[in-house]
Structures are given as structure tokens and as C-alpha cells.
């Protein structure tokens, strides 16, 4: 039986440790959207990515939304905001 991705992400307290409520909501919302069609291996990678986004935001003060935008840009799904000539 496949475990519910939402349950796995929402129960992982370390995933949002040190984030504001707004940042945690943004991160979890983005991860849940990405996890809808993920297989177990992809879900594990998304959780790891979420932990790294949290760590970077907490340790270096980078907004979660900016880190998500960078990941989407790297995946070719976003636009380079502020980098237009």
C-alpha cells in the first residue's frame, strides 16, 4: 500500500523547523503540489529538498519563496525574476 504523501510531509516536523508560519505554509503547499504524482523515490527526494530549503532559509535568511523560485528555475519551470535585461 502506498503511503499518503500529504501525511508524510505534514508529519515531518523537521521539514519546517525554524520557519515562520507563512514560510512553512508556502513550502508545504509547494511540496504537496509536487508530491501529488510522485512515486516513493521521488517523494523521498522532495522531502530531502524541503529539508535543504528549510536549512538554507533558516541559516542564511533567504526567503523560502526565493529558494522555491530558484529550484523551479533550475528545473526550467520558472522565470528569472529580476534578471531580465
mmCIF file of C-alpha atoms in Angstrom:
data_model
loop_
_atom_site.group_PDB
_atom_site.id
_atom_site.type_symbol
_atom_site.label_atom_id
_atom_site.label_comp_id
_atom_site.label_asym_id
_atom_site.label_seq_id
_atom_site.Cartn_x
_atom_site.Cartn_y
_atom_site.Cartn_z
ATOM 1 C CA UNK A 1 0.000 0.000 0.000
ATOM 2 C CA UNK A 2 1.319 3.407 -0.985
ATOM 3 C CA UNK A 3 1.591 5.859 1.912
ATOM 4 C CA UNK A 4 -0.192 9.177 1.542
ATOM 5 C CA UNK A 5 2.398 11.831 0.527
ATOM 6 C CA UNK A 6 0.483 14.564 2.346
ATOM 7 C CA UNK A 7 0.640 12.599 5.595
ATOM 8 C CA UNK A 8 4.389 12.010 5.234
ATOM 9 C CA UNK A 9 5.120 15.680 4.586
ATOM 10 C CA UNK A 10 2.768 17.113 7.204
ATOM 11 C CA UNK A 11 4.029 14.777 9.937
ATOM 12 C CA UNK A 12 7.692 15.687 9.331
ATOM 13 C CA UNK A 13 8.239 18.409 11.957
ATOM 14 C CA UNK A 14 11.866 18.949 10.923
ATOM 15 C CA UNK A 15 10.654 19.955 7.473
ATOM 16 C CA UNK A 16 9.533 23.359 8.748
ATOM 17 C CA UNK A 17 11.618 23.781 11.907
ATOM 18 C CA UNK A 18 12.678 27.392 12.332
ATOM 19 C CA UNK A 19 10.427 28.810 9.600
ATOM 20 C CA UNK A 20 7.689 31.357 10.111
ATOM 21 C CA UNK A 21 4.119 30.148 9.699
ATOM 22 C CA UNK A 22 3.902 31.843 6.300
ATOM 23 C CA UNK A 23 7.168 30.285 5.096
ATOM 24 C CA UNK A 24 6.144 26.847 6.362
ATOM 25 C CA UNK A 25 2.797 27.160 4.600
ATOM 26 C CA UNK A 26 4.478 28.195 1.333
ATOM 27 C CA UNK A 27 6.974 25.324 1.496
ATOM 28 C CA UNK A 28 4.423 22.672 2.427
ATOM 29 C CA UNK A 29 1.973 23.890 -0.205
ATOM 30 C CA UNK A 30 4.652 23.719 -2.893
ATOM 31 C CA UNK A 31 5.882 20.293 -1.767
ATOM 32 C CA UNK A 32 2.340 18.902 -1.601
ATOM 33 C CA UNK A 33 1.656 20.143 -5.115
ATOM 34 C CA UNK A 34 4.841 18.483 -6.359
ATOM 35 C CA UNK A 35 4.115 15.259 -4.440
ATOM 36 C CA UNK A 36 0.672 14.629 -5.953
ATOM 37 C CA UNK A 37 2.016 12.420 -8.732
ATOM 38 C CA UNK A 38 5.319 11.411 -7.126
ATOM 39 C CA UNK A 39 6.380 7.827 -6.634
ATOM 40 C CA UNK A 40 8.019 6.843 -3.306
ATOM 41 C CA UNK A 41 11.562 7.531 -4.566
ATOM 42 C CA UNK A 42 10.592 10.961 -5.850
ATOM 43 C CA UNK A 43 8.798 11.697 -2.584
ATOM 44 C CA UNK A 44 11.988 10.930 -0.654
ATOM 45 C CA UNK A 45 13.872 13.395 -2.872
ATOM 46 C CA UNK A 46 11.187 16.050 -2.356
ATOM 47 C CA UNK A 47 11.434 15.639 1.421
ATOM 48 C CA UNK A 48 15.215 15.989 1.244
ATOM 49 C CA UNK A 49 14.829 19.066 -0.953
ATOM 50 C CA UNK A 50 12.346 20.512 1.529
ATOM 51 C CA UNK A 51 14.802 19.973 4.375
ATOM 52 C CA UNK A 52 17.544 21.754 2.410
ATOM 53 C CA UNK A 53 15.262 24.693 1.575
ATOM 54 C CA UNK A 54 14.410 24.980 5.272
ATOM 55 C CA UNK A 55 18.077 24.808 6.277
ATOM 56 C CA UNK A 56 19.131 27.465 3.753
ATOM 57 C CA UNK A 57 16.299 29.753 4.743
ATOM 58 C CA UNK A 58 16.927 29.359 8.457
ATOM 59 C CA UNK A 59 20.736 29.514 8.362
ATOM 60 C CA UNK A 60 21.181 32.254 5.765
ATOM 61 C CA UNK A 61 17.941 34.210 5.980
ATOM 62 C CA UNK A 62 16.936 33.545 2.378
ATOM 63 C CA UNK A 63 13.142 33.700 1.930
ATOM 64 C CA UNK A 64 11.556 30.316 1.224
ATOM 65 C CA UNK A 65 9.720 31.742 -1.790
ATOM 66 C CA UNK A 66 13.034 32.814 -3.346
ATOM 67 C CA UNK A 67 14.538 29.358 -2.815
ATOM 68 C CA UNK A 68 11.476 27.705 -4.370
ATOM 69 C CA UNK A 69 11.775 30.080 -7.332
ATOM 70 C CA UNK A 70 15.439 29.080 -7.754
ATOM 71 C CA UNK A 71 14.546 25.388 -7.741
ATOM 72 C CA UNK A 72 11.807 25.970 -10.307
ATOM 73 C CA UNK A 73 14.210 27.993 -12.433
ATOM 74 C CA UNK A 74 16.754 25.176 -12.292
ATOM 75 C CA UNK A 75 14.038 22.714 -13.327
ATOM 76 C CA UNK A 76 13.088 25.003 -16.206
ATOM 77 C CA UNK A 77 9.629 25.720 -14.799
ATOM 78 C CA UNK A 78 10.074 29.301 -13.611
ATOM 79 C CA UNK A 79 11.150 32.678 -14.854
ATOM 80 C CA UNK A 80 14.238 34.535 -13.721
ATOM 81 C CA UNK A 81 12.547 37.351 -11.834
ATOM 82 C CA UNK A 82 14.648 40.481 -11.652
ATOM 83 C CA UNK A 83 17.181 39.128 -14.117
ATOM 84 C CA UNK A 84 15.533 40.465 -17.245
ATOM 85 C CA UNK A 85 17.653 42.738 -19.442
#
